Short mmCIF file of C-alpha atoms in Angstrom, two decimals:
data_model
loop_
_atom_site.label_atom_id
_atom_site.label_comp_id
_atom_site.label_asym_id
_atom_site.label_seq_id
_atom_site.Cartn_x
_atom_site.Cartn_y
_atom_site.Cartn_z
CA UNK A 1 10.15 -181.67 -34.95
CA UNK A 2 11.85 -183.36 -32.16
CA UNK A 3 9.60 -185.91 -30.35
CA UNK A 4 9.87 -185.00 -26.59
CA UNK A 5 8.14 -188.48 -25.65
CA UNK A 6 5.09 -186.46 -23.03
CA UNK A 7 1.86 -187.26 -24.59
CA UNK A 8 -0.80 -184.23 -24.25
CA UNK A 9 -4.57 -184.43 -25.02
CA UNK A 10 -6.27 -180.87 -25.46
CA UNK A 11 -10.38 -181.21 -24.72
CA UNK A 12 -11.20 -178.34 -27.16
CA UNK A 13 -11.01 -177.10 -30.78
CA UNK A 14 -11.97 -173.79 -30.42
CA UNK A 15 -9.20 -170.59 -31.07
CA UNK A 16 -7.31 -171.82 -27.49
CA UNK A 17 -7.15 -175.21 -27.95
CA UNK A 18 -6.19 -174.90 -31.41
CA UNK A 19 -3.40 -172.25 -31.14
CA UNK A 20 -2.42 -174.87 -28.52
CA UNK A 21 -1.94 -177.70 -30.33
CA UNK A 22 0.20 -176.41 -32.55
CA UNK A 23 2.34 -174.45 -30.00
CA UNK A 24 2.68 -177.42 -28.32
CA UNK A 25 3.21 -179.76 -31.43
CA UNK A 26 6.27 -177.12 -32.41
CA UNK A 27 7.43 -177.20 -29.06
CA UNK A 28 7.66 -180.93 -29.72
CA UNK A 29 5.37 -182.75 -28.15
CA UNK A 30 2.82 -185.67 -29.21
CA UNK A 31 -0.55 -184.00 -29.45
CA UNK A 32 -4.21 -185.50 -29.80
CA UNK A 33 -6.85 -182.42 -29.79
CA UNK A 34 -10.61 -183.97 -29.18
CA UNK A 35 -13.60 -181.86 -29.95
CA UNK A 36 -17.13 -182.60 -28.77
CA UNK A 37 -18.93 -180.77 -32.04
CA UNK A 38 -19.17 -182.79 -35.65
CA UNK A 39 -16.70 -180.80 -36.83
CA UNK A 40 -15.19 -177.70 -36.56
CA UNK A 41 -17.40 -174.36 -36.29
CA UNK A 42 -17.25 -170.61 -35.50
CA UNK A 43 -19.47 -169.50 -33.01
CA UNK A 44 -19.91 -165.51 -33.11
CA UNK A 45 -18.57 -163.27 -36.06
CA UNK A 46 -15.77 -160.79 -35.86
CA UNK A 47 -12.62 -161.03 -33.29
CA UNK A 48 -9.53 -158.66 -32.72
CA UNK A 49 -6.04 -160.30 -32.34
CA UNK A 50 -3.48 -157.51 -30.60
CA UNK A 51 0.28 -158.04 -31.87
CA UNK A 52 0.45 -159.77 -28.27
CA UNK A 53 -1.03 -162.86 -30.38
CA UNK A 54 -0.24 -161.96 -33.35
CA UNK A 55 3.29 -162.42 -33.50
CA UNK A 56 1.91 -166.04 -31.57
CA UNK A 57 0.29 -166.89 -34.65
CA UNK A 58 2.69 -165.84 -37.27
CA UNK A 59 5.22 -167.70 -35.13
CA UNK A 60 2.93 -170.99 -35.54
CA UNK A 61 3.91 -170.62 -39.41
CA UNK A 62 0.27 -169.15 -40.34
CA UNK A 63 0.85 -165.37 -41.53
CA UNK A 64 0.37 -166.52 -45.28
CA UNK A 65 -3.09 -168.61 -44.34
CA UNK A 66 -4.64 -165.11 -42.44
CA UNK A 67 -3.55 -162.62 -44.63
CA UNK A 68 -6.12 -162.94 -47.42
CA UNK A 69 -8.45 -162.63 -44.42
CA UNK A 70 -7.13 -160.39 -41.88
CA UNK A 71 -8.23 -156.74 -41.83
CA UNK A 72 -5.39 -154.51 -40.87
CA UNK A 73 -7.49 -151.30 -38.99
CA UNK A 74 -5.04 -147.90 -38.76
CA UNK A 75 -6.76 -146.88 -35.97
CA UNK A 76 -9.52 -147.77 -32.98
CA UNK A 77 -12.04 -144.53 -32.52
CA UNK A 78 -14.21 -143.74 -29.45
CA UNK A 79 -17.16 -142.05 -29.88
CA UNK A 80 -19.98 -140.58 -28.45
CA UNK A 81 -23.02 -142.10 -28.91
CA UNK A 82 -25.29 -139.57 -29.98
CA UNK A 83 -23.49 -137.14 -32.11
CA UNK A 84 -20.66 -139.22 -33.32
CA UNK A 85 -17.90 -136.67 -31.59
CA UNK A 86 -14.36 -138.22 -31.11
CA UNK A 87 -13.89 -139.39 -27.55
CA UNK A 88 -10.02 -140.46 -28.46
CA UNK A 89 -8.56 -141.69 -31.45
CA UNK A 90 -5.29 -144.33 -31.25
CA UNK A 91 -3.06 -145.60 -33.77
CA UNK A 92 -3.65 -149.22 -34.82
CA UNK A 93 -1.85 -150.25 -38.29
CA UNK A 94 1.61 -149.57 -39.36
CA UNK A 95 2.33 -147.92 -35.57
CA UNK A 96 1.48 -150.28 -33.97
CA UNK A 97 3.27 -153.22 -36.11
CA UNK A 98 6.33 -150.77 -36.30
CA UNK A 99 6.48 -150.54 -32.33
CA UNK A 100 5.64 -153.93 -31.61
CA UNK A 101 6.72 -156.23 -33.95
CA UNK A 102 3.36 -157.99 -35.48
CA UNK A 103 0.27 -156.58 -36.95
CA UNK A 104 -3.34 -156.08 -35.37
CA UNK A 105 -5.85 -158.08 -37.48
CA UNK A 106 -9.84 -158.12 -37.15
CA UNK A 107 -11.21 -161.69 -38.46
CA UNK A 108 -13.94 -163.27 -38.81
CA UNK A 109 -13.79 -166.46 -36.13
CA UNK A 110 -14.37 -169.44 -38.85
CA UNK A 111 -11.17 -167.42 -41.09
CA UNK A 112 -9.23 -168.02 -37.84
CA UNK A 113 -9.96 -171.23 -36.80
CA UNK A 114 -9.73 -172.28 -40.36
CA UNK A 115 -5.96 -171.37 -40.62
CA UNK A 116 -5.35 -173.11 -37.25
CA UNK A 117 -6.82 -176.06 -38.16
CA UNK A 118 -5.36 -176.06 -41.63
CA UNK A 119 -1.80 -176.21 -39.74
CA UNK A 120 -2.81 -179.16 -37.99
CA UNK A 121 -2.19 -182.47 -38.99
CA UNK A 122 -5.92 -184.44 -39.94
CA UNK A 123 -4.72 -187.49 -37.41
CA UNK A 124 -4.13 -185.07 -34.44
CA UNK A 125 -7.92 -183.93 -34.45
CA UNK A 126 -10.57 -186.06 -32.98
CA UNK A 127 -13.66 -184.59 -33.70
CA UNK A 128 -17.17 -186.09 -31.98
CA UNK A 129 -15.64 -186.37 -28.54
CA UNK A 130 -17.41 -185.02 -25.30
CA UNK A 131 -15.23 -185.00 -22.56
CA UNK A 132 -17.46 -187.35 -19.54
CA UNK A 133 -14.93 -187.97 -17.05
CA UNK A 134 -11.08 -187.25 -16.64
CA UNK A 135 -9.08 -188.89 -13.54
CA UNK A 136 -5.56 -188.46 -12.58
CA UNK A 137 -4.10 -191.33 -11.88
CA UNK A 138 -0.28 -189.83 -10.74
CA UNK A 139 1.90 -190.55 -13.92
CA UNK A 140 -1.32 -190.63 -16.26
CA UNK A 141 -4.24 -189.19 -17.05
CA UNK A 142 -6.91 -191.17 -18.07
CA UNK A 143 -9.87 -189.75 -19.89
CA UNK A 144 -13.41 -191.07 -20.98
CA UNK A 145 -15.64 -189.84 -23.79
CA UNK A 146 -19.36 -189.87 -24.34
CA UNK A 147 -18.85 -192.07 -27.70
CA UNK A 148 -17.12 -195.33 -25.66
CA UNK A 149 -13.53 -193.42 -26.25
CA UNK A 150 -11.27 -193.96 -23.68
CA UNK A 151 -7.47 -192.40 -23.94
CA UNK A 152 -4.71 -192.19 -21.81
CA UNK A 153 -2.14 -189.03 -21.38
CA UNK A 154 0.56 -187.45 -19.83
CA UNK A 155 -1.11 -184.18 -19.32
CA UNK A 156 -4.45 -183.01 -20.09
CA UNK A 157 -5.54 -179.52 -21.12
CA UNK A 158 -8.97 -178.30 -20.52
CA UNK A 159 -9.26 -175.59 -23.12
CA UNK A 160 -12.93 -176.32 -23.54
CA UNK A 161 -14.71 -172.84 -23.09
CA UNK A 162 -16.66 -171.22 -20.55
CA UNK A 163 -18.75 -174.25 -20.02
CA UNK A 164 -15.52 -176.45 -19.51
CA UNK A 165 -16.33 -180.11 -18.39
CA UNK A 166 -12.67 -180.43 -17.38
CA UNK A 167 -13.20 -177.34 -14.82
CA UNK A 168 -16.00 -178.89 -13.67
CA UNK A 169 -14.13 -182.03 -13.19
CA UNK A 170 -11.04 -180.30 -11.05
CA UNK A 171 -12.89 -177.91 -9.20
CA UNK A 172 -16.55 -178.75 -9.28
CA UNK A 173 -20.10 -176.52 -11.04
CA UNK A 174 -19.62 -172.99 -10.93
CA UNK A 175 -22.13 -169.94 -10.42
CA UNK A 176 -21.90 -167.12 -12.59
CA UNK A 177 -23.30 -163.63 -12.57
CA UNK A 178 -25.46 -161.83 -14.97
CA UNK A 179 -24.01 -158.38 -15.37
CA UNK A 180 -27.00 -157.00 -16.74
CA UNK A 181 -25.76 -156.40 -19.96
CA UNK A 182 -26.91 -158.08 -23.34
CA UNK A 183 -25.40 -158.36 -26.25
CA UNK A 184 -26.58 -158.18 -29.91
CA UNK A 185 -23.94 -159.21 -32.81
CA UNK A 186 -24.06 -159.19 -36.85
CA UNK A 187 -22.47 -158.75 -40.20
CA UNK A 188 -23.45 -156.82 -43.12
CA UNK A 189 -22.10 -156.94 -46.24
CA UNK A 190 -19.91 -154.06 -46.90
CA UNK A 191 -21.33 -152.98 -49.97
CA UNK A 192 -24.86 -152.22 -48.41
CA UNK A 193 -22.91 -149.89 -45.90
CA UNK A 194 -20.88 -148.17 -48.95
CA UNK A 195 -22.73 -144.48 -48.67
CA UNK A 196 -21.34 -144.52 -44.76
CA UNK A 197 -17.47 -144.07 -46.18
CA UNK A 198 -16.54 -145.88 -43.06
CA UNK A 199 -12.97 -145.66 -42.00
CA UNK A 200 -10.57 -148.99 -41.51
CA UNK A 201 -11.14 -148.49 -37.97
CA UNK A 202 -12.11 -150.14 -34.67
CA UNK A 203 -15.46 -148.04 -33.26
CA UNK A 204 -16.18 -148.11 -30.41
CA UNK A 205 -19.89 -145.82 -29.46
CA UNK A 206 -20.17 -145.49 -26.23
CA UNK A 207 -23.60 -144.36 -24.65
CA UNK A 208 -25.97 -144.71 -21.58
CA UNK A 209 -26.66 -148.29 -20.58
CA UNK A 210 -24.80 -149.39 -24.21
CA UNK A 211 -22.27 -149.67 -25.99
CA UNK A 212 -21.40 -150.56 -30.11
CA UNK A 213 -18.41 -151.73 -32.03
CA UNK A 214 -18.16 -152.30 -35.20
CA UNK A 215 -15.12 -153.47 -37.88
CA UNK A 216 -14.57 -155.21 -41.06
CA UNK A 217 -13.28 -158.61 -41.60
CA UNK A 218 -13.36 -161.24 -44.22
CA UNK A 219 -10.49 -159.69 -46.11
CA UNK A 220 -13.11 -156.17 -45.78
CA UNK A 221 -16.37 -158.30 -47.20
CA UNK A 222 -18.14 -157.93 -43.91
CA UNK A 223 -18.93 -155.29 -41.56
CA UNK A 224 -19.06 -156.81 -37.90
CA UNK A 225 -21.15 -155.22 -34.94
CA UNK A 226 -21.25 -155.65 -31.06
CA UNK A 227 -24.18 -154.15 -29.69
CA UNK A 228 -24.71 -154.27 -26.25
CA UNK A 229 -27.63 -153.22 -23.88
CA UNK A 230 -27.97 -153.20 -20.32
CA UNK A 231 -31.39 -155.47 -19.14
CA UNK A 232 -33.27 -156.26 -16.34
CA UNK A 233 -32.82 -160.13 -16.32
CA UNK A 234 -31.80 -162.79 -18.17
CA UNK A 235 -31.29 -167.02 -17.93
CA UNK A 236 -29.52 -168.30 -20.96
CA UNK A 237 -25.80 -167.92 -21.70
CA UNK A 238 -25.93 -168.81 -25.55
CA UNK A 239 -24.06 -167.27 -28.70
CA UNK A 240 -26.71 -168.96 -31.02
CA UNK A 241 -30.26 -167.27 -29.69
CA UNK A 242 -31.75 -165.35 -33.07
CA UNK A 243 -32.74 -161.44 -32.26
CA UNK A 244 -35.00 -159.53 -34.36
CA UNK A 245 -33.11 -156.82 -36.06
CA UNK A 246 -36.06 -154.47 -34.93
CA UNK A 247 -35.39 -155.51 -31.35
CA UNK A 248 -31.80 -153.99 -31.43
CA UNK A 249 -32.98 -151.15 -33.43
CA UNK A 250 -35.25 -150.06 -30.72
CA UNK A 251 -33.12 -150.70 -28.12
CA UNK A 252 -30.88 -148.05 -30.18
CA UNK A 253 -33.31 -145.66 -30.40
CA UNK A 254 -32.12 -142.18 -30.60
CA UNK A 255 -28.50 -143.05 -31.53
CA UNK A 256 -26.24 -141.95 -34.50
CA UNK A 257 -27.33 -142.42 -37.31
CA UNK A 258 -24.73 -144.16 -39.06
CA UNK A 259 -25.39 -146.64 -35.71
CA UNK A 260 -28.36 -147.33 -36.59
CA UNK A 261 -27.72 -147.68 -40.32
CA UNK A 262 -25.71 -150.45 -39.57
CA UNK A 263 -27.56 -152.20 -37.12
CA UNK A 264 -30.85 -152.02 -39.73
CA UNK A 265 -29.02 -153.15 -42.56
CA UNK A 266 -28.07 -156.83 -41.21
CA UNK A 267 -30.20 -159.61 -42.24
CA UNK A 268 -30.41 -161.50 -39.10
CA UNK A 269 -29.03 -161.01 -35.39
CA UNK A 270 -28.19 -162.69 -32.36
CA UNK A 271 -28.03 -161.49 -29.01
CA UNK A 272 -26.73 -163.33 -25.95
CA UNK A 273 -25.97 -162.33 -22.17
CA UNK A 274 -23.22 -161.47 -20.78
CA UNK A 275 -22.42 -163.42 -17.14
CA UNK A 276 -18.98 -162.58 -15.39
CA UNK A 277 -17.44 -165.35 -13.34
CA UNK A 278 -14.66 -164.35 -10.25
CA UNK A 279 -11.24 -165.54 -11.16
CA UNK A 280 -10.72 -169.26 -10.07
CA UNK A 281 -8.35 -169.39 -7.43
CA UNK A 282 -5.97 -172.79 -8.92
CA UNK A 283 -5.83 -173.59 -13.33
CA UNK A 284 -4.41 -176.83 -12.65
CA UNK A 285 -3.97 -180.00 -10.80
CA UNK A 286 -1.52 -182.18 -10.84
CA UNK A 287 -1.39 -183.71 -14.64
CA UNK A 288 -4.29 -181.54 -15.53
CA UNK A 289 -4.66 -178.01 -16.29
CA UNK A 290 -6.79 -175.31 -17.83
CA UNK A 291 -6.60 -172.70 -20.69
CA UNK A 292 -8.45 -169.57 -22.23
CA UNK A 293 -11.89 -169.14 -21.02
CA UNK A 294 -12.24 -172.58 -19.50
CA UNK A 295 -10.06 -170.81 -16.29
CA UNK A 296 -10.04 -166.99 -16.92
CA UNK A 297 -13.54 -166.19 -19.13
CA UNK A 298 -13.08 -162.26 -19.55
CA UNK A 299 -16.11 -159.60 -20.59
CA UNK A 300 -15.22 -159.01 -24.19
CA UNK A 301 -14.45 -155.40 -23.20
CA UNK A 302 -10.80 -155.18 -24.02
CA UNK A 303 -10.90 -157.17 -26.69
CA UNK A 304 -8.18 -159.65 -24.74
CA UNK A 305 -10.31 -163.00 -24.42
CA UNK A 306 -9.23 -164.83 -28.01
CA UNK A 307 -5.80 -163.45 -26.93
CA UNK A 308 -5.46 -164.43 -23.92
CA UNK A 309 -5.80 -167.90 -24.60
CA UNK A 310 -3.42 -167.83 -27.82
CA UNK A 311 -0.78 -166.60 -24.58
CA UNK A 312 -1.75 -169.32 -22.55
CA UNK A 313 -0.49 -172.17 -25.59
CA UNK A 314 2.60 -170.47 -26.11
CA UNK A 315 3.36 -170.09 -22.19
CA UNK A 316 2.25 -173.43 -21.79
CA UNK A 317 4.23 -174.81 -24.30
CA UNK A 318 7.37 -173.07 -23.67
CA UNK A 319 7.03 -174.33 -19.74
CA UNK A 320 6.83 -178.05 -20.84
CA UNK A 321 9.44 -177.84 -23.28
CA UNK A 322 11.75 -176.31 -19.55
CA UNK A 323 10.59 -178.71 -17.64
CA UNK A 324 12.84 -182.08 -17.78
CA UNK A 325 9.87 -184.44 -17.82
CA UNK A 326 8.38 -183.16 -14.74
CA UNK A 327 4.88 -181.94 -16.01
CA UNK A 328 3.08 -181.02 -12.66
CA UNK A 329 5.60 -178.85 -11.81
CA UNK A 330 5.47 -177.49 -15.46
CA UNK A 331 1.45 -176.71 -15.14
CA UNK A 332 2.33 -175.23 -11.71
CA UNK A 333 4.89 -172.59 -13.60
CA UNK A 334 2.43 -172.44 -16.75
CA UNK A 335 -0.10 -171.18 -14.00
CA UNK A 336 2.11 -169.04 -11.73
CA UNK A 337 3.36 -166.82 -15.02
CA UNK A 338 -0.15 -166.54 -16.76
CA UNK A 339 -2.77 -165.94 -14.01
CA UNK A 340 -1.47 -162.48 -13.14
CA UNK A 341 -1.85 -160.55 -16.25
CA UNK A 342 -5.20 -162.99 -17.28
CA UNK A 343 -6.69 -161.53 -13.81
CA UNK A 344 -5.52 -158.07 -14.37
CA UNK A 345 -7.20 -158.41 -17.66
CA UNK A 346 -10.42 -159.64 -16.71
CA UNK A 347 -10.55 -157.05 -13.78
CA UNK A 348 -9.89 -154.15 -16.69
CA UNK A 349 -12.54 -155.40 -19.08
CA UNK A 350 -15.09 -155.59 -16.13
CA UNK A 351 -14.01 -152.15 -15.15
CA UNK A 352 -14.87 -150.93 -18.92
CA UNK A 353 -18.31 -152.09 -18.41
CA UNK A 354 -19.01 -149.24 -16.06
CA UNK A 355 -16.86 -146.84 -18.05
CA UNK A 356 -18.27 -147.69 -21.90
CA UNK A 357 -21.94 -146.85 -20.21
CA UNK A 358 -22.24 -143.85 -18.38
CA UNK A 359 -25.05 -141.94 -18.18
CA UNK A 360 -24.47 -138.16 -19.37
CA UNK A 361 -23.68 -136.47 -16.88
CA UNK A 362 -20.86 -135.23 -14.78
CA UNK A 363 -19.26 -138.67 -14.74
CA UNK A 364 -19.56 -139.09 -18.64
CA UNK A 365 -17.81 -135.88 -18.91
CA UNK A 366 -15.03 -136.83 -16.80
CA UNK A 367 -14.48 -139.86 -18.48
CA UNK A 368 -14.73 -137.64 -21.92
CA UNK A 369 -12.27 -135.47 -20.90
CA UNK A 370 -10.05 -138.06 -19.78
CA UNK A 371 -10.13 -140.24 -22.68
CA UNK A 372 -9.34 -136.77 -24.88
CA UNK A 373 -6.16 -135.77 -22.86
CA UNK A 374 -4.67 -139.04 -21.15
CA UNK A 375 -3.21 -140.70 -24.19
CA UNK A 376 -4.38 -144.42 -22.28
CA UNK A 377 -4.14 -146.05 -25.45
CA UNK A 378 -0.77 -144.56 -26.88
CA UNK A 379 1.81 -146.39 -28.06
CA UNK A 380 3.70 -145.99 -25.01
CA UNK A 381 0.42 -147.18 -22.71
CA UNK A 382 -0.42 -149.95 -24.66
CA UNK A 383 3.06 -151.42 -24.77
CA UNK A 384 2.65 -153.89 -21.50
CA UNK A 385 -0.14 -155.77 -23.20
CA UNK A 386 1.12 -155.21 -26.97
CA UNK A 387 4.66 -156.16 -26.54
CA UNK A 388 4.59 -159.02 -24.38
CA UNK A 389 5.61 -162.57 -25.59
CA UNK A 390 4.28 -165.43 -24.16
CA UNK A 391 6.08 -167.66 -25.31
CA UNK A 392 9.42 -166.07 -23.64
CA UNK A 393 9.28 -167.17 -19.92
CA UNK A 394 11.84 -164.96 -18.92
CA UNK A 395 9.31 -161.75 -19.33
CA UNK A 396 7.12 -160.74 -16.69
CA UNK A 397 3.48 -162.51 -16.36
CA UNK A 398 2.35 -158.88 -15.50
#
């Protein structure tokens, strides 16, 4: 690895900032990585990588460390809610890593950020660091932490989630919306779900006021579910907030059975709320810039957020490594190329909100009969979001 001599400090160790690191450390560039937790963690359960960060990943020299992990589904399956009927049925599997280069993997988050860690040398990772303050001083940025830590860098990259200090910092507290949806999550060992037969398959129910999703991962130890429920109110954003598994059950009430099977055989839920947050209109300033959710948080209903923000190191990386030394103008670029197909992204997965809960009814047939005859998630459909490579500037943001 060529030393490039621009030092970059990432505030974050989650899936972004770690993907990140390393696309930056390949691109050559010194790279210190600070994360405000004891040590490294997975909030949530399952997540789906699309071959658009997939071949990201495998290109960060990590295919052997997921692939006693990843689950490789052949397919993703809408269904209706009540009676299980096939809304539309898409390839996934060999297809889709025939027509696009790199696999589709479900994991569970902690395999993930294991294998990005495990890439990353032990001295580039400062864990026990909460970001306080970050100035730019014009040909430095200087950056304080709660534990006395002071560093200076070249650039700084927020990449420090949806409650992201260094957002704060640029462009001041934010106010998002609850949509009114809430979300229940678990994983059941496959074995207890073994008289279902289920299919290698992303599943997607879709309902009035709800929605479920449910896939393997560990390797195929775990089944992973996403149930989500419209509600009245709510004041928490959390991942962490324990659920009674009876709570989700009744708020299920009346759907398929093999639904419900799953839900009731988990040992113990969560359930957080869902708020949506207007794109920001800048990502960066100056010598400091933002990444994954910390600058475009998405609804996690195209499966796009983890994604996104695996782009946004590559892009990033690939911008620097163009830029001669200049790095504002290089975060400018980085921002310019990414925030058009991040928006259109979040725009599409607040979109599905509406259309994964319609009420039965005329609407709910439309939709039904669209999803059967359009072919929207074809081979040929899917290709702008499958196919694209962020690390190759001279593509299309869009």
């Amino acid at each position: 690895m060529t030393q490039t001599g621009l030092s970059i400090a990432v505030i974050g160790g989650g899936i972004g900032g770690l993907a990140a690191a390393l696309s930056l450390r390949q691109a050559g560039f010194g790279v210190q990585l600070y994360e405000q937790a004891a040590a490294l963690g997975a909030i949530g359960a399952g997540i789906q990588i699309s071959p658009n960060g997939a071949r990201i990943l495998h290109r960060l020299g990590i295919a052997a460390a997921l692939a006693p992990h990843g689950v490789r589904p052949v397919a993703v399956h809408q269904r209706r809610w009540d009676d299980g009927r096939t809304l539309q049925r898409a390839p996934l599997g060999d297809a889709v890593e025939a027509a696009f280069g790199a696999p589709y993997y479900h994991f569970h988050r902690a395999d993930l950020i294991a294998a990005l860690a495990g890439a990353l040398p032990a001295d580039s990772l400062r864990t026990g660091h909460r970001l306080v303050d970050a100035v730019d001083k014009g040909d430095r940025v200087e950056a304080r932490f709660d534990n006395g830590t002071r560093i200076t860098a070249d650039i700084l990259i927020g990449a420090d989630g949806i409650h992201s200090r260094v957002r704060e910092v640029l462009f001041g507290a934010e106010k998002p919306r609850f949509t009114g949806c809430v979300a229940y999550r678990g994983l059941v060992p496959a074995e207890r779900l073994a008289q279902l037969d289920l299919e290698v398959t992303a599943n997607n129910w879709m309902g009035p006021a709800g929605h479920l999703v449910h896939y393997f991962v560990s390797g195929g130890r775990l089944v992973n579910f996403v149930a989500v429920r419209e509600a009245d109110s709510w004041t928490r954003e959390s991942w962490t907030d324990r659920a009674e598994t009876g709570e989700a059950l009744r708020l299920f009430e009346g759907w398929h059975p093999q639904v419900r099977a799953i839900i009731g055989a988990v040992d113990e839920t969560f359930k957080w709320a869902l708020f949506d947050r207007d794109p920001l209109p800048r990502w960066s300033a100056g010598r400091i810039a933002l990444l994954g959710d910390a600058c475009h948080p998405m609804l996690p209903f195209m499966a796009q957020g983890a994604v996104q923000s695996i782009e946004d190191g590559a892009a990033l990386a690939a911008c620097l490594a163009q830029s001669g030394g200049d790095a504002p103008a290089a975060l400018t670029r980085y921002e310019a190329l990414r925030k058009p197909r991040a928006t259109r992204l979040q725009e599409m997965s607040r979109h599905n909100k509406i259309r994964f809960h319609l009420p039965d009814g005329s609407r709910q047939q439309e939709r039904d009969a669209l999803l059967q005859s359009s072919g929207d998630r074809s081979l040929a459909a899917i290709g702008w979001l499958y196919a694209h490579d962020a690390g190759a500037l001279g593509e299309q943001a869009a």
